[in-house]
PDB file of C-alpha atoms in Angstrom:
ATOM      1  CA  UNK A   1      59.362 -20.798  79.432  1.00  0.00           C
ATOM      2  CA  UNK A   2      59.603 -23.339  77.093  1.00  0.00           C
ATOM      3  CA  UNK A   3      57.744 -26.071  79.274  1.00  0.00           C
ATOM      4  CA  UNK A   4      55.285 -23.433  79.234  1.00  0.00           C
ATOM      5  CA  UNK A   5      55.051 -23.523  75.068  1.00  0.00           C
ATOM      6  CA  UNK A   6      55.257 -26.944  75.331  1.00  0.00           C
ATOM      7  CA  UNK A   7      52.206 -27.716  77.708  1.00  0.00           C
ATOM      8  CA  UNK A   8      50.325 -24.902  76.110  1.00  0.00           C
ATOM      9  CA  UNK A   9      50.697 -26.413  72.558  1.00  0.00           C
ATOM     10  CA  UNK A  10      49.864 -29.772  74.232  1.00  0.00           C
ATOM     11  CA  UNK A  11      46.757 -28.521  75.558  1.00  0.00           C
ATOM     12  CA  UNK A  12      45.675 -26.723  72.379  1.00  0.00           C
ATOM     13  CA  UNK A  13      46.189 -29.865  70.093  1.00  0.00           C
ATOM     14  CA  UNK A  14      43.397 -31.633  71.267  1.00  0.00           C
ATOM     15  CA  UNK A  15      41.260 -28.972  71.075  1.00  0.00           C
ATOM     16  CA  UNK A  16      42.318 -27.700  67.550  1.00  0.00           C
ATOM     17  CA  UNK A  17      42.099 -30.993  66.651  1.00  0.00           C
ATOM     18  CA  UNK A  18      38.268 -31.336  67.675  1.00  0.00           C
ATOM     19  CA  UNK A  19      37.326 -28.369  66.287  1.00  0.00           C
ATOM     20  CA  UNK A  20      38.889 -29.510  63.215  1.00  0.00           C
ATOM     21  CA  UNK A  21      37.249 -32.940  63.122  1.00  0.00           C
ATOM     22  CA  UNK A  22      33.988 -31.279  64.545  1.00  0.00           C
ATOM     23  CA  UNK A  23      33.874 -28.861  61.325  1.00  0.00           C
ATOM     24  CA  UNK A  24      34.301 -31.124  58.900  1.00  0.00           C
ATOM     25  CA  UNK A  25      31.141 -33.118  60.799  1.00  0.00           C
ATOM     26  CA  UNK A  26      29.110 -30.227  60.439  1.00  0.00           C
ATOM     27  CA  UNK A  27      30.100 -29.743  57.061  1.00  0.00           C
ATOM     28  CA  UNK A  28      29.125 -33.669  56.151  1.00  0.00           C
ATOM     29  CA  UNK A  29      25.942 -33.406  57.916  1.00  0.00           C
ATOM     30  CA  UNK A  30      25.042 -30.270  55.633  1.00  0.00           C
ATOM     31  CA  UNK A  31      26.080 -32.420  52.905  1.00  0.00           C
ATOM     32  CA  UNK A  32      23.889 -35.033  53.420  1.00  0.00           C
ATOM     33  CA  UNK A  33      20.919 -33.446  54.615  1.00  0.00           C
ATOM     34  CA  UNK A  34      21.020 -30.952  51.117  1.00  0.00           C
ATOM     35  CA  UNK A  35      21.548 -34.471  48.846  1.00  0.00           C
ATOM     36  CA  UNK A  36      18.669 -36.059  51.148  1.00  0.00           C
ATOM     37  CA  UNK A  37      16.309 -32.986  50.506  1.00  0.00           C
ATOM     38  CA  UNK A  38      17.396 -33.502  46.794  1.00  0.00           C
ATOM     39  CA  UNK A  39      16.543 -37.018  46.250  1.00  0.00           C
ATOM     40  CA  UNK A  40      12.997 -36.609  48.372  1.00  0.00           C
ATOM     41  CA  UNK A  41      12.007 -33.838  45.509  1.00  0.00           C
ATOM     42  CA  UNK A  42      13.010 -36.051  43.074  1.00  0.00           C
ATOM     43  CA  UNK A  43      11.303 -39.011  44.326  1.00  0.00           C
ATOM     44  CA  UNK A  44       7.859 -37.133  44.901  1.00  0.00           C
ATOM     45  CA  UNK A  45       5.601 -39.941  43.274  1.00  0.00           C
ATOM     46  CA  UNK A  46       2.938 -38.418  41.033  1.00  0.00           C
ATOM     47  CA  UNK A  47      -0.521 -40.132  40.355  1.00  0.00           C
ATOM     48  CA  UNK A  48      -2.212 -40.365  37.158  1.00  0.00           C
ATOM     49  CA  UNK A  49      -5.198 -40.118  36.623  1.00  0.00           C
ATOM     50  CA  UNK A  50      -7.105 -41.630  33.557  1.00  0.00           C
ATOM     51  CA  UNK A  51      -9.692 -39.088  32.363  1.00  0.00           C
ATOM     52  CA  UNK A  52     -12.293 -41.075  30.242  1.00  0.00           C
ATOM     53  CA  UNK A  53     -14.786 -38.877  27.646  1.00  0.00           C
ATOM     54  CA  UNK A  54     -18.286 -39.938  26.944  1.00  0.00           C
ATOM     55  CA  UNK A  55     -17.656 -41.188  23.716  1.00  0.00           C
ATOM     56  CA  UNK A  56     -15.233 -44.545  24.501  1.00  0.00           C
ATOM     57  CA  UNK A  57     -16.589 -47.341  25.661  1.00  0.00           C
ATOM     58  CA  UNK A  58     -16.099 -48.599  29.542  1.00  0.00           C
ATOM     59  CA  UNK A  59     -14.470 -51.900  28.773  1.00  0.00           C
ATOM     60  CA  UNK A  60     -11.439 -50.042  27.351  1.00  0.00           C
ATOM     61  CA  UNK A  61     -11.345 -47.664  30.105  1.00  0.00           C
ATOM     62  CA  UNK A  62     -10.710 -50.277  32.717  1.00  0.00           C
ATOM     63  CA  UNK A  63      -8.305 -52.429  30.709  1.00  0.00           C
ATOM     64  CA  UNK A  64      -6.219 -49.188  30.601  1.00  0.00           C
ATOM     65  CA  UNK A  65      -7.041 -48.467  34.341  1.00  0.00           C
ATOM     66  CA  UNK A  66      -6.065 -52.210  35.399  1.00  0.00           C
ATOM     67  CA  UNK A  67      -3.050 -52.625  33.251  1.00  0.00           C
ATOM     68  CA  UNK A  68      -1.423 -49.325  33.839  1.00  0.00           C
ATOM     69  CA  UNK A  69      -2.135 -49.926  38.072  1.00  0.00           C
ATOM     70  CA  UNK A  70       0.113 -53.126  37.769  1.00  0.00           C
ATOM     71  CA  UNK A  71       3.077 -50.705  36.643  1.00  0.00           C
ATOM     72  CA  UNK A  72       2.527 -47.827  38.432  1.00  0.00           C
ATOM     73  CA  UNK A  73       1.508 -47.627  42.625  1.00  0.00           C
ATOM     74  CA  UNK A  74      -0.862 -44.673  42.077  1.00  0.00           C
ATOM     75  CA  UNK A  75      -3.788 -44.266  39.541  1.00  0.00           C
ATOM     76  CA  UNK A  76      -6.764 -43.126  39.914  1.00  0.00           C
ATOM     77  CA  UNK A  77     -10.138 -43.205  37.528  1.00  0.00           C
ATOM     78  CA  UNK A  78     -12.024 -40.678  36.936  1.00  0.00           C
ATOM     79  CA  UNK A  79     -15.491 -40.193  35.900  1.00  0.00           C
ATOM     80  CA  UNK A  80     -16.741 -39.628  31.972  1.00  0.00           C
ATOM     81  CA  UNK A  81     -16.397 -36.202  30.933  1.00  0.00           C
ATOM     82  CA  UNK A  82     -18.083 -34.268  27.492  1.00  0.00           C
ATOM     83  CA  UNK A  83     -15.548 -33.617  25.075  1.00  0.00           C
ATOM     84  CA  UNK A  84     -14.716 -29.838  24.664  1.00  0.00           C
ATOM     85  CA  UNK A  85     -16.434 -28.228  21.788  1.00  0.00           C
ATOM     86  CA  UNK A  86     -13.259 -25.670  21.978  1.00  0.00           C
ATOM     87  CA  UNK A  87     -11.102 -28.576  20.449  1.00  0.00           C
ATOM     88  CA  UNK A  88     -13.418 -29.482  17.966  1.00  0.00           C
ATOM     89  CA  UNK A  89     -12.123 -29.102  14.509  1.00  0.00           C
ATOM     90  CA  UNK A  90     -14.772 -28.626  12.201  1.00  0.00           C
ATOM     91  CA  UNK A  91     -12.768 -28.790   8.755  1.00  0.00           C
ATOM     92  CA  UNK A  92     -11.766 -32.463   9.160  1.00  0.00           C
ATOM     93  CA  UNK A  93     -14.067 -33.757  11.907  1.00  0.00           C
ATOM     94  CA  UNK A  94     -12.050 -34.758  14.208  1.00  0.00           C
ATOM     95  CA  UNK A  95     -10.642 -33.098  17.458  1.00  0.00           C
ATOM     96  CA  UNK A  96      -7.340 -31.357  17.881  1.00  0.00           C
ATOM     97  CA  UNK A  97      -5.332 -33.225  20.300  1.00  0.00           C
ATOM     98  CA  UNK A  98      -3.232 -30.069  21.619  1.00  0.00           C
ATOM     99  CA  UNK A  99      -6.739 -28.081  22.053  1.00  0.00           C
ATOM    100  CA  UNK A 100      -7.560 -30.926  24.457  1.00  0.00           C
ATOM    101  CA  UNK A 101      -4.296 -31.731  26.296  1.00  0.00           C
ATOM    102  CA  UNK A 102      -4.645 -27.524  27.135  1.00  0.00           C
ATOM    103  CA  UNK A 103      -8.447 -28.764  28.487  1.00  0.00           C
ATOM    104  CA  UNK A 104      -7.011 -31.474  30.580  1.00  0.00           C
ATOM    105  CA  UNK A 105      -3.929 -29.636  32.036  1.00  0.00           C
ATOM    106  CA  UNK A 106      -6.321 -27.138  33.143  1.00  0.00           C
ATOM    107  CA  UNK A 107      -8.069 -30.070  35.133  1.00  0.00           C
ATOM    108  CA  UNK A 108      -5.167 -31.537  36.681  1.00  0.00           C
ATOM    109  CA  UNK A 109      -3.918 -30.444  40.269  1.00  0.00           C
ATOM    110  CA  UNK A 110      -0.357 -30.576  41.216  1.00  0.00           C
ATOM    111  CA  UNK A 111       1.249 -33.601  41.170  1.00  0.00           C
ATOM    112  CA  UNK A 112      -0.574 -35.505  38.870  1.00  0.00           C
ATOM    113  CA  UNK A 113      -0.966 -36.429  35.538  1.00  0.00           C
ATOM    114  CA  UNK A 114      -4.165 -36.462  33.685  1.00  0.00           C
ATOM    115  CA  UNK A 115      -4.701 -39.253  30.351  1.00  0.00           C
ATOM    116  CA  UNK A 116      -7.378 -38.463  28.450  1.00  0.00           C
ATOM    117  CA  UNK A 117      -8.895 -41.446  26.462  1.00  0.00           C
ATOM    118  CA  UNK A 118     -11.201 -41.240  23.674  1.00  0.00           C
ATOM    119  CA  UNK A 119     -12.274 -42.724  20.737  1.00  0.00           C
ATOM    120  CA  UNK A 120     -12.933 -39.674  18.262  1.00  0.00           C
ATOM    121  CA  UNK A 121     -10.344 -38.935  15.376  1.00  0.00           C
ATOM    122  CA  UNK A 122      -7.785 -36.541  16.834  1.00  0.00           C
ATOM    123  CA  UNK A 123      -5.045 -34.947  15.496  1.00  0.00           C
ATOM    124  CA  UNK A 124      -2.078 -32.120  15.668  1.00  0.00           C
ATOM    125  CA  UNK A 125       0.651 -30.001  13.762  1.00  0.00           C
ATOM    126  CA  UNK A 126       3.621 -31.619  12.690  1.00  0.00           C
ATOM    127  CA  UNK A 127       6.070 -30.171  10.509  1.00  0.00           C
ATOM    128  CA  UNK A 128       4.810 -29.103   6.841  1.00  0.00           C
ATOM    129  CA  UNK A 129       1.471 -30.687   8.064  1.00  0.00           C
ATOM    130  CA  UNK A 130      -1.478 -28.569   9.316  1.00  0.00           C
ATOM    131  CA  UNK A 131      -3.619 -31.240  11.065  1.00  0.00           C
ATOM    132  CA  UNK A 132      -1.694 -34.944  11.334  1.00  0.00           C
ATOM    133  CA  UNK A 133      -3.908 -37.306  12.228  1.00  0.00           C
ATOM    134  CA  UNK A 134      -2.565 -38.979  15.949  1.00  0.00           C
ATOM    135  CA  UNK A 135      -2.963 -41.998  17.593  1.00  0.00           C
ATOM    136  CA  UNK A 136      -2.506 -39.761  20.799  1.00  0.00           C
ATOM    137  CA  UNK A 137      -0.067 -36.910  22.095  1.00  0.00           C
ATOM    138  CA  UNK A 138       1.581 -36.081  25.303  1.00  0.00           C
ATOM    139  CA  UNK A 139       3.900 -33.068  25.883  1.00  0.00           C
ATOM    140  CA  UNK A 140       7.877 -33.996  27.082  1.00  0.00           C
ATOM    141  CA  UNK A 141       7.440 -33.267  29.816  1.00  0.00           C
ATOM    142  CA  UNK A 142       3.937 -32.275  30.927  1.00  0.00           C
ATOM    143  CA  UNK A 143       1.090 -32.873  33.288  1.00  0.00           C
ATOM    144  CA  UNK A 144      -1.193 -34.045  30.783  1.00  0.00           C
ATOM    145  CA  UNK A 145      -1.982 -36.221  27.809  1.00  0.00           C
ATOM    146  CA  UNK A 146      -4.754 -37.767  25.047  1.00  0.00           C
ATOM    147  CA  UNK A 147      -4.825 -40.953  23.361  1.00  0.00           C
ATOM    148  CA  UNK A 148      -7.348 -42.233  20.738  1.00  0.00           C
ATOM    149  CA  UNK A 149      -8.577 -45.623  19.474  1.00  0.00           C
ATOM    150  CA  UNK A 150      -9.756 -44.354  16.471  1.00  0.00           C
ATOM    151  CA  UNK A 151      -6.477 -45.274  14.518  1.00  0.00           C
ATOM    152  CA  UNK A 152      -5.259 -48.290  16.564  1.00  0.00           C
ATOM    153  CA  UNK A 153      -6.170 -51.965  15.162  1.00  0.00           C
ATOM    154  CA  UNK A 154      -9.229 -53.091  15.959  1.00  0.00           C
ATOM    155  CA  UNK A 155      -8.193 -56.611  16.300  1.00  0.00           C
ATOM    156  CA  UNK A 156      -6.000 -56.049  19.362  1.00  0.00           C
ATOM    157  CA  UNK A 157      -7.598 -52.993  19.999  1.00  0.00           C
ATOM    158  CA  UNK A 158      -6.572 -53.462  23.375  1.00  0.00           C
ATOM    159  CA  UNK A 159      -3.683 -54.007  24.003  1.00  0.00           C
ATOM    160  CA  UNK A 160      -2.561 -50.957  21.283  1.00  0.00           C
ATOM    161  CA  UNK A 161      -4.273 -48.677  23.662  1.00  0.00           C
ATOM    162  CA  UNK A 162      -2.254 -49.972  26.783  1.00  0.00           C
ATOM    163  CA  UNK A 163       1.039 -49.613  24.680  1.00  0.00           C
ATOM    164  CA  UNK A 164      -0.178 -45.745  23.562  1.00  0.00           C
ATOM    165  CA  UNK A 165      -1.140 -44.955  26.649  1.00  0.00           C
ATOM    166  CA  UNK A 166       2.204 -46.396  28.753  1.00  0.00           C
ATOM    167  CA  UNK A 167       3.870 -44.045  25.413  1.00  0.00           C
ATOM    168  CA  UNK A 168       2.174 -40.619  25.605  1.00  0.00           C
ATOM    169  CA  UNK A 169       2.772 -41.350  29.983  1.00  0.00           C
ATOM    170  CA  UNK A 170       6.792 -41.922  29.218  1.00  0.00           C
ATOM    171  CA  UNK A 171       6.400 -38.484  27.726  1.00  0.00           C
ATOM    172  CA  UNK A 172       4.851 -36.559  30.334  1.00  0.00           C
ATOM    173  CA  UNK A 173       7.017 -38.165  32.285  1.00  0.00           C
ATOM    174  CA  UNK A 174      10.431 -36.512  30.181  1.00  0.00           C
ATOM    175  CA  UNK A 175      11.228 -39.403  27.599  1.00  0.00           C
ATOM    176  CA  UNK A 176      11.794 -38.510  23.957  1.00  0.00           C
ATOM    177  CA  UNK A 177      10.989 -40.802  21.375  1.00  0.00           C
ATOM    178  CA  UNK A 178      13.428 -43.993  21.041  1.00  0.00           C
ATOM    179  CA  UNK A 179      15.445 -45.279  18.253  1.00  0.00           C
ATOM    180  CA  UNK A 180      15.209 -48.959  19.556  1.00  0.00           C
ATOM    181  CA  UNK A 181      12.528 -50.468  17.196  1.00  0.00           C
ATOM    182  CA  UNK A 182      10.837 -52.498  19.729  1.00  0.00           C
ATOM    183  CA  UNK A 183      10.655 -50.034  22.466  1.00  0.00           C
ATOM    184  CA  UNK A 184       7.287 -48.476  23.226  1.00  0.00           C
ATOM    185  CA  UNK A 185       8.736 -44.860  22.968  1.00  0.00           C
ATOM    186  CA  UNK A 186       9.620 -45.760  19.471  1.00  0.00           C
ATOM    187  CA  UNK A 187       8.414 -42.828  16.746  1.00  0.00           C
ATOM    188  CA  UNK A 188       5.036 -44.084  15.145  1.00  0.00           C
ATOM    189  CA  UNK A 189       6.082 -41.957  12.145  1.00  0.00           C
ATOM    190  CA  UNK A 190       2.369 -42.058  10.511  1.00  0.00           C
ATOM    191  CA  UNK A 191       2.414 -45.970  11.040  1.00  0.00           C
ATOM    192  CA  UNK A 192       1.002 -48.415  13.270  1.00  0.00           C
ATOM    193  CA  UNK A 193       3.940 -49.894  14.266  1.00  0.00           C
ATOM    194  CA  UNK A 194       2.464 -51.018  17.956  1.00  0.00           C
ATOM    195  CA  UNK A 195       2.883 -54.275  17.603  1.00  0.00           C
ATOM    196  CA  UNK A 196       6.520 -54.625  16.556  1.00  0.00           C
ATOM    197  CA  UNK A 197       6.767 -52.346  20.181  1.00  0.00           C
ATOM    198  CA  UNK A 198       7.337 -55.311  22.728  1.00  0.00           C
ATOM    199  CA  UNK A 199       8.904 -53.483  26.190  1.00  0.00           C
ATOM    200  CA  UNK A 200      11.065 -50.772  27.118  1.00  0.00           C
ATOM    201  CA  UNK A 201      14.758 -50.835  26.504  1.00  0.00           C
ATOM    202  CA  UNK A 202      16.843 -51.214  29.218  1.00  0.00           C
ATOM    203  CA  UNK A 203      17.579 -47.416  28.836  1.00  0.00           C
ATOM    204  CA  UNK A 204      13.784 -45.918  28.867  1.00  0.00           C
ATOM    205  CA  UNK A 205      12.991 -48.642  31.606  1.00  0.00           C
ATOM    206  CA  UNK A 206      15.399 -47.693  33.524  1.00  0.00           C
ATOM    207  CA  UNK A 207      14.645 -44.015  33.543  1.00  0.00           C
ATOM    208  CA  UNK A 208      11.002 -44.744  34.358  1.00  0.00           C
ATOM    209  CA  UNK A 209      11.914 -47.415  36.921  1.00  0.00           C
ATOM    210  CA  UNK A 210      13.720 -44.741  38.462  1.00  0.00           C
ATOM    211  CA  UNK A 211      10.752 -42.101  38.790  1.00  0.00           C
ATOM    212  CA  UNK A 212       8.551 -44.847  40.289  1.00  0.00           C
ATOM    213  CA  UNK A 213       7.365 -46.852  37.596  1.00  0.00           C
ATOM    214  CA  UNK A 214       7.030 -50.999  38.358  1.00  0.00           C
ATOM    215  CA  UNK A 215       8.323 -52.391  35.065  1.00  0.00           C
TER     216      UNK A 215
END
């Protein structure tokens, strides 16, 4: 009788053990596969695509378009469009740069990011003040954003609209403003302040770097 326990418990072992080990396989595999499914959503690469309106000139366009393809794998450049009378804001003259960030989200399909470049006066609500003249906005995070060159220095006109640009992006992208005084997500604060911005700080670079960006 007991020989009998004894080879029956001898048999089962292996078999309990298998299950045991196979389980916990199954289990790892489920594991893995839900973190793999995780990472691929978060890794979806968005393209951006830089939305030009009549009124800025080409050559400032493609600087944008060129310098902003050597940090990010997927850009695309659209043609010229009108600027909407809808975000026109007659007391001031200028354009409201949340009416036209509403415009341009309305343009973009999924998984992109639309830039709008122009070089009328634009501006938004901060705070205490009705209509604060911008050199460009971007929601945190959002699909869309509008940068000027009304505002920016016209002797490196240039490269201030790169840095704004790469800026109102690390927004849309989920970066708040920085408190590292030469990083380009530093807070303008009314100023022009661009060219004291110099790179990313390890921090904001690395957040970017990890959504894609080539920096």
């Amino acid at each position: 009788m007991w020989q009998f326990k004894f080879l029956t418990i001898a048999y089962l072992c292996p078999i309990l053990l298998l299950l045991f080990f196979s389980c916990n396989t199954g289990d790892k595999k489920k594991k893995e596969t839900a973190k793999a499914i995780s990472n691929s959503k978060q890794k979806i690469k968005i393209t951006i695509d830089i939305q030009p309106f009549n009124d800025i000139e080409d050559e400032y366009v493609n600087y944008v378009f060129e310098h902003i393809k050597n940090v990010y794998p997927s850009v695309q450049l659209r043609k010229k469009i009108s600027l909407p009378i809808t975000a026109f804001y007659n007391p001031r003259n200028r354009y409201r740069a949340d009416s036209l960030i509403k415009y341009l989200k309305k343009r973009t399909i999924k998984n992109h990011i639309t830039i709008g470049l122009t070089s009328k006066d634009i501006s938004t609500t901060k705070g205490i003040h009705q209509d604060w003249g911008v050199m460009g906005l971007g929601y945190c995070p959002g699909n869309a954003c509008v940068v000027s060159t009304y505002r920016l220095s016209k002797i490196d006109l240039f490269e201030q609209l790169y840095k704004v640009s790469i800026h109102e992006l690390g927004h849309t992208q989920g970066l708040h403003h920085c408190e590292i005084k030469y990083c380009i997500m530093r807070d303008a604060e009314g100023k022009n302040i661009i060219n004291e911005e110099k790179d990313f700080c390890p921090k904001c670079k690395k957040y970017l770097s990890d959504k894609g960006w080539n920096l």
